[in-house]
């Protein structure tokens, strides 16, 4: 539900509470809405009464000022003195009824916890005697006058707790308030910062728009940068925090700079009494972690405001206090090393290079590459040497800055003296070169290291990275060979074993051994606790392999979950993630092209500008836009994607497949067929079974199954899962309406709704060609039902479904005409004479009952399922 009221912000996410309040009022039971400040209690109460013509509403507001006067909250309606000896509560109730013009009397009291005693007694009297329906709001955790508290304790009215908005509800509010699409990452960020508090959310949005952090880019609202705490926001949060004595302020500042903090550690730094007072006021909350009690701020904005209120020197002193206190405990937990190192770094106090290196590795293990890079640089400055540079190079690679990594590593080559240094340097330089597309140099660096290193563990690492270089270059057989060499290097390490297993899962996923890839991924995931800290980049690789195997074996729901898990990683901002493209692929195959475009835009907003994965993401976006008929946007997006994705086959192929459908949307089916064959040949040359399968099937969807049938059948013999066989069956079924029906049903069972709609449309055409009109009409009805589940999508098969009276050539020509081509351009494109093209076009106009290109375009748009 979404309704507007007063503020201009949409009223969403409160359908359940709103229905509860309205039903209680209808049934004669009053309602108390409780919740924290700013959560939307007053808005809910106002919305519940909006448009209720059968009520006369008397409104009252509890304030600090009015609470000093008897009946202060109702002073504006209680006119005229009471009659001699009349009970004051009865007099007040009579005056309220006297002002009621018609309908039932509803007394709405906002902030009833601030009522004076007389007003509170009046509210209790009205409820107890049925004099009026009550709708009151109170702030949770605040002391209430006894008569107000008794309202719900004595069950005179119904009490509901209004929770903060959920993330989904925050997204709905933002979309309505900003008047456009908001990226998922922005929704997550603002939901976290605001804590779902509507008042805070409005102020954060205002601050973001004022500072430019929140802006509309490429049709989406996105947040970039740090939150700027405005004066208004600081005042609101400071009011909620309230007055603090010196000890309480120290507690809150230490938690703000160090959360989560152990309760014992905090009490040692301050005082147990101050900690208890701050907790009692609801400013911090206690969480259990095993036998430890950890303290966090009760709201994320408390930390923002408290930190802004500290000067530079005070902030450094607080962080230094935290570091020294944690170091005094002996840094018993690995996490302690990271926290102490960061506090040392932020406070400007000295830290040992070993400590900084350990912290950098742990930050990288926690999927926080930016912090890892910062700590690695600090370790280098402190004298950590080649090991720190090698780690920094690995992190810079996934942050999309391979140029800086390669330059630094080349300059430091002479500093790599020990075998360990040489191995780490070669691995970091080699993988960066491979990532940058410098395949030949990457192979030379890694080959030289593999020949000269003697320690098995280092050889294992180098051989695995050499296999990755082959994989990125589209040499899967070569990658498998290097993997075998890596596995032969014993004894290895936990890190080496994890990287090797991930490479194996990757190779299997793209070469068609989907079941083995998934089994390896499952086994690795189950043992993740043993390797996650040592091999942090293995997790994104593992999820990529699992996602590919799931998509290409027809497990769309599982692939969607894996892609969303990958996007949810902190590594979602890294250059090595392509999960948005996978999630979009699943949506597209399911018939949701608009959803696919949203997933792509969301992921593209987070990816660095110089990464092939961004090209793959933009390729999927172009593909979705083409299916939706937005040809100009699709072509522009495709042009942008082509250059970015050119580096590696497994990012280039989805872009080439997008080019097929952009070209088809522009009406040039012959060129689309040619590009499909090019894509299939490229996929086969680079041993990419999944993209090969989809490229060949595109030929079937474009109405040219001949070149695909045998190749799909052969492919189905050597890859796992049901999808390849089903696509081959579809290629062989064209023209056979019975078999097309079976294929369509299986597509639908797997969730491939778009393919099911197209196959059923082909079935209707096959029945029509066979002169079986009634069966054709039945198939046509089923095809339309499936097409309606693919809103906005147009493909050649669905155009045929909408224009069965046209010949294939006429259908091709009207699409070119609708795309804006002149008769001469159509003729040149299709190698026809201009007169022939014009005659075909006029014949199509006559059959469709239209007169010009504009009407054709409108007709095709109208025929597209909405």
GROMACS .gro file of C-alpha atoms in nm, residues 475-702:
model
  228
  475UNK     CA    1   4.215  -2.215  -2.215
  476UNK     CA    2   4.023  -2.449  -1.988
  477UNK     CA    3   4.221  -2.758  -2.085
  478UNK     CA    4   4.542  -2.575  -2.001
  479UNK     CA    5   4.392  -2.460  -1.670
  480UNK     CA    6   4.303  -2.818  -1.584
  481UNK     CA    7   4.662  -2.924  -1.659
  482UNK     CA    8   4.810  -2.664  -1.428
  483UNK     CA    9   4.557  -2.761  -1.163
  484UNK     CA   10   4.680  -3.120  -1.180
  485UNK     CA   11   5.038  -2.994  -1.133
  486UNK     CA   12   4.928  -2.785  -0.833
  487UNK     CA   13   4.760  -3.083  -0.671
  488UNK     CA   14   5.079  -3.281  -0.718
  489UNK     CA   15   5.280  -3.034  -0.508
  490UNK     CA   16   5.284  -3.187  -0.162
  491UNK     CA   17   5.279  -3.104   0.117
  492UNK     CA   18   5.069  -2.800   0.037
  493UNK     CA   19   4.896  -2.540   0.253
  494UNK     CA   20   4.538  -2.466   0.354
  495UNK     CA   21   4.546  -2.157   0.132
  496UNK     CA   22   4.688  -2.350  -0.163
  497UNK     CA   23   4.435  -2.631  -0.129
  498UNK     CA   24   4.144  -2.385  -0.114
  499UNK     CA   25   4.264  -2.193  -0.419
  500UNK     CA   26   4.322  -2.513  -0.614
  501UNK     CA   27   3.976  -2.648  -0.528
  502UNK     CA   28   3.815  -2.321  -0.635
  503UNK     CA   29   4.001  -2.327  -0.965
  504UNK     CA   30   3.876  -2.682  -1.018
  505UNK     CA   31   3.517  -2.578  -0.946
  506UNK     CA   32   3.557  -2.284  -1.184
  507UNK     CA   33   3.694  -2.496  -1.469
  508UNK     CA   34   3.423  -2.759  -1.421
  509UNK     CA   35   3.145  -2.497  -1.412
  510UNK     CA   36   3.244  -2.342  -1.744
  511UNK     CA   37   3.339  -2.664  -1.923
  512UNK     CA   38   3.008  -2.840  -1.851
  513UNK     CA   39   3.091  -3.064  -1.555
  514UNK     CA   40   2.823  -2.896  -1.350
  515UNK     CA   41   2.753  -3.174  -1.103
  516UNK     CA   42   3.119  -3.213  -1.012
  517UNK     CA   43   3.158  -2.836  -0.981
  518UNK     CA   44   2.862  -2.817  -0.745
  519UNK     CA   45   2.989  -3.109  -0.538
  520UNK     CA   46   3.329  -2.943  -0.498
  521UNK     CA   47   3.162  -2.612  -0.412
  522UNK     CA   48   2.943  -2.780  -0.151
  523UNK     CA   49   3.239  -2.955   0.008
  524UNK     CA   50   3.444  -2.636   0.012
  525UNK     CA   51   3.160  -2.435   0.160
  526UNK     CA   52   3.109  -2.689   0.436
  527UNK     CA   53   3.475  -2.656   0.537
  528UNK     CA   54   3.493  -2.281   0.493
  529UNK     CA   55   3.584  -2.213   0.856
  530UNK     CA   56   3.916  -2.388   0.795
  531UNK     CA   57   4.028  -2.179   0.498
  532UNK     CA   58   3.835  -1.849   0.490
  533UNK     CA   59   4.102  -1.649   0.673
  534UNK     CA   60   4.388  -1.789   0.466
  535UNK     CA   61   4.220  -1.765   0.124
  536UNK     CA   62   3.979  -1.470   0.130
  537UNK     CA   63   3.942  -1.442  -0.247
  538UNK     CA   64   3.838  -1.805  -0.270
  539UNK     CA   65   3.482  -1.730  -0.154
  540UNK     CA   66   3.382  -1.499  -0.444
  541UNK     CA   67   3.544  -1.745  -0.687
  542UNK     CA   68   3.359  -2.033  -0.528
  543UNK     CA   69   3.025  -1.853  -0.548
  544UNK     CA   70   3.093  -1.757  -0.911
  545UNK     CA   71   3.159  -2.121  -1.000
  546UNK     CA   72   2.849  -2.238  -0.815
  547UNK     CA   73   2.632  -1.972  -0.981
  548UNK     CA   74   2.755  -2.065  -1.329
  549UNK     CA   75   2.700  -2.436  -1.267
  550UNK     CA   76   2.350  -2.372  -1.136
  551UNK     CA   77   2.246  -2.147  -1.424
  552UNK     CA   78   2.380  -2.371  -1.698
  553UNK     CA   79   2.233  -2.685  -1.546
  554UNK     CA   80   1.888  -2.526  -1.522
  555UNK     CA   81   1.872  -2.459  -1.147
  556UNK     CA   82   1.744  -2.103  -1.172
  557UNK     CA   83   1.608  -2.058  -0.819
  558UNK     CA   84   1.931  -2.187  -0.666
  559UNK     CA   85   2.135  -1.964  -0.898
  560UNK     CA   86   1.932  -1.660  -0.793
  561UNK     CA   87   2.004  -1.733  -0.427
  562UNK     CA   88   2.376  -1.778  -0.493
  563UNK     CA   89   2.395  -1.457  -0.697
  564UNK     CA   90   2.221  -1.260  -0.425
  565UNK     CA   91   2.456  -1.409  -0.166
  566UNK     CA   92   2.750  -1.298  -0.378
  567UNK     CA   93   2.608  -0.947  -0.415
  568UNK     CA   94   2.563  -0.936  -0.038
  569UNK     CA   95   2.931  -0.995   0.032
  570UNK     CA   96   3.141  -0.697   0.135
  571UNK     CA   97   3.321  -0.800  -0.182
  572UNK     CA   98   3.011  -0.685  -0.368
  573UNK     CA   99   3.202  -0.365  -0.439
  574UNK     CA  100   3.502  -0.548  -0.582
  575UNK     CA  101   3.604  -0.561  -0.944
  576UNK     CA  102   3.596  -0.941  -0.944
  577UNK     CA  103   3.226  -0.987  -0.881
  578UNK     CA  104   2.977  -1.048  -1.159
  579UNK     CA  105   2.687  -1.163  -0.950
  580UNK     CA  106   2.453  -0.888  -1.068
  581UNK     CA  107   2.492  -1.016  -1.424
  582UNK     CA  108   2.410  -1.370  -1.312
  583UNK     CA  109   2.109  -1.250  -1.117
  584UNK     CA  110   1.994  -1.055  -1.422
  585UNK     CA  111   2.041  -1.363  -1.642
  586UNK     CA  112   1.813  -1.562  -1.412
  587UNK     CA  113   1.550  -1.287  -1.420
  588UNK     CA  114   1.569  -1.263  -1.799
  589UNK     CA  115   1.530  -1.636  -1.849
  590UNK     CA  116   1.238  -1.626  -1.606
  591UNK     CA  117   1.069  -1.361  -1.821
  592UNK     CA  118   1.142  -1.058  -1.604
  593UNK     CA  119   1.350  -0.836  -1.831
  594UNK     CA  120   1.267  -0.523  -1.632
  595UNK     CA  121   1.392  -0.695  -1.317
  596UNK     CA  122   1.705  -0.801  -1.503
  597UNK     CA  123   1.772  -0.438  -1.594
  598UNK     CA  124   1.731  -0.335  -1.230
  599UNK     CA  125   1.978  -0.599  -1.108
  600UNK     CA  126   2.231  -0.486  -1.367
  601UNK     CA  127   2.199  -0.119  -1.283
  602UNK     CA  128   2.232  -0.195  -0.914
  603UNK     CA  129   2.550  -0.399  -0.957
  604UNK     CA  130   2.697  -0.161  -1.214
  605UNK     CA  131   2.663   0.121  -0.960
  606UNK     CA  132   2.897  -0.063  -0.724
  607UNK     CA  133   3.160  -0.197  -0.962
  608UNK     CA  134   3.481  -0.007  -1.041
  609UNK     CA  135   3.489   0.154  -1.382
  610UNK     CA  136   3.782  -0.051  -1.511
  611UNK     CA  137   3.679  -0.412  -1.486
  612UNK     CA  138   3.557  -0.667  -1.742
  613UNK     CA  139   3.287  -0.767  -1.495
  614UNK     CA  140   3.129  -0.425  -1.540
  615UNK     CA  141   3.127  -0.496  -1.913
  616UNK     CA  142   2.948  -0.825  -1.854
  617UNK     CA  143   2.696  -0.648  -1.631
  618UNK     CA  144   2.635  -0.378  -1.892
  619UNK     CA  145   2.605  -0.649  -2.156
  620UNK     CA  146   2.324  -0.810  -1.961
  621UNK     CA  147   2.165  -0.467  -1.924
  622UNK     CA  148   2.179  -0.415  -2.302
  623UNK     CA  149   2.028  -0.761  -2.352
  624UNK     CA  150   1.737  -0.683  -2.118
  625UNK     CA  151   1.677  -0.342  -2.276
  626UNK     CA  152   1.672  -0.499  -2.620
  627UNK     CA  153   1.406  -0.750  -2.514
  628UNK     CA  154   1.204  -0.459  -2.377
  629UNK     CA  155   1.221  -0.280  -2.712
  630UNK     CA  156   1.440   0.008  -2.589
  631UNK     CA  157   1.671  -0.023  -2.886
  632UNK     CA  158   1.852   0.312  -2.864
  633UNK     CA  159   1.937   0.262  -2.497
  634UNK     CA  160   2.031  -0.098  -2.566
  635UNK     CA  161   2.270  -0.007  -2.848
  636UNK     CA  162   2.437   0.269  -2.644
  637UNK     CA  163   2.478   0.037  -2.345
  638UNK     CA  164   2.614  -0.240  -2.566
  639UNK     CA  165   2.877  -0.007  -2.714
  640UNK     CA  166   2.992   0.079  -2.362
  641UNK     CA  167   2.998  -0.288  -2.261
  642UNK     CA  168   3.195  -0.416  -2.559
  643UNK     CA  169   3.518  -0.237  -2.479
  644UNK     CA  170   3.510  -0.325  -2.108
  645UNK     CA  171   3.437  -0.693  -2.156
  646UNK     CA  172   3.684  -0.758  -2.436
  647UNK     CA  173   3.958  -0.882  -2.203
  648UNK     CA  174   3.834  -1.234  -2.122
  649UNK     CA  175   3.617  -1.485  -2.310
  650UNK     CA  176   3.380  -1.551  -2.022
  651UNK     CA  177   3.298  -1.180  -1.995
  652UNK     CA  178   3.310  -1.115  -2.370
  653UNK     CA  179   3.064  -1.391  -2.461
  654UNK     CA  180   2.760  -1.255  -2.272
  655UNK     CA  181   2.821  -0.919  -2.439
  656UNK     CA  182   2.833  -1.083  -2.781
  657UNK     CA  183   2.508  -1.264  -2.703
  658UNK     CA  184   2.359  -0.930  -2.603
  659UNK     CA  185   2.464  -0.795  -2.944
  660UNK     CA  186   2.254  -1.071  -3.101
  661UNK     CA  187   1.939  -0.949  -2.932
  662UNK     CA  188   2.012  -0.577  -2.974
  663UNK     CA  189   2.048  -0.646  -3.346
  664UNK     CA  190   1.730  -0.854  -3.349
  665UNK     CA  191   1.540  -0.578  -3.169
  666UNK     CA  192   1.655  -0.339  -3.440
  667UNK     CA  193   1.492  -0.570  -3.693
  668UNK     CA  194   1.799  -0.723  -3.859
  669UNK     CA  195   1.734  -1.091  -3.802
  670UNK     CA  196   1.985  -1.209  -4.061
  671UNK     CA  197   2.265  -1.024  -3.884
  672UNK     CA  198   2.138  -1.151  -3.548
  673UNK     CA  199   2.164  -1.508  -3.677
  674UNK     CA  200   2.518  -1.442  -3.803
  675UNK     CA  201   2.621  -1.299  -3.466
  676UNK     CA  202   2.475  -1.603  -3.289
  677UNK     CA  203   2.696  -1.830  -3.496
  678UNK     CA  204   2.997  -1.606  -3.422
  679UNK     CA  205   2.918  -1.625  -3.049
  680UNK     CA  206   2.880  -2.002  -3.063
  681UNK     CA  207   3.208  -2.046  -3.248
  682UNK     CA  208   3.391  -1.822  -3.001
  683UNK     CA  209   3.243  -2.010  -2.706
  684UNK     CA  210   3.346  -2.344  -2.855
  685UNK     CA  211   3.698  -2.220  -2.927
  686UNK     CA  212   3.735  -2.113  -2.565
  687UNK     CA  213   3.570  -2.425  -2.421
  688UNK     CA  214   3.282  -2.231  -2.265
  689UNK     CA  215   3.004  -2.492  -2.262
  690UNK     CA  216   2.731  -2.279  -2.101
  691UNK     CA  217   2.763  -1.976  -2.331
  692UNK     CA  218   2.794  -2.216  -2.627
  693UNK     CA  219   2.468  -2.381  -2.529
  694UNK     CA  220   2.281  -2.051  -2.502
  695UNK     CA  221   2.431  -1.906  -2.823
  696UNK     CA  222   2.324  -2.213  -3.022
  697UNK     CA  223   1.979  -2.201  -2.871
  698UNK     CA  224   1.947  -1.837  -2.973
  699UNK     CA  225   1.947  -1.964  -3.331
  700UNK     CA  226   1.641  -2.175  -3.251
  701UNK     CA  227   1.469  -1.875  -3.093
  702UNK     CA  228   1.552  -1.659  -3.396
   0.00000   0.00000   0.00000
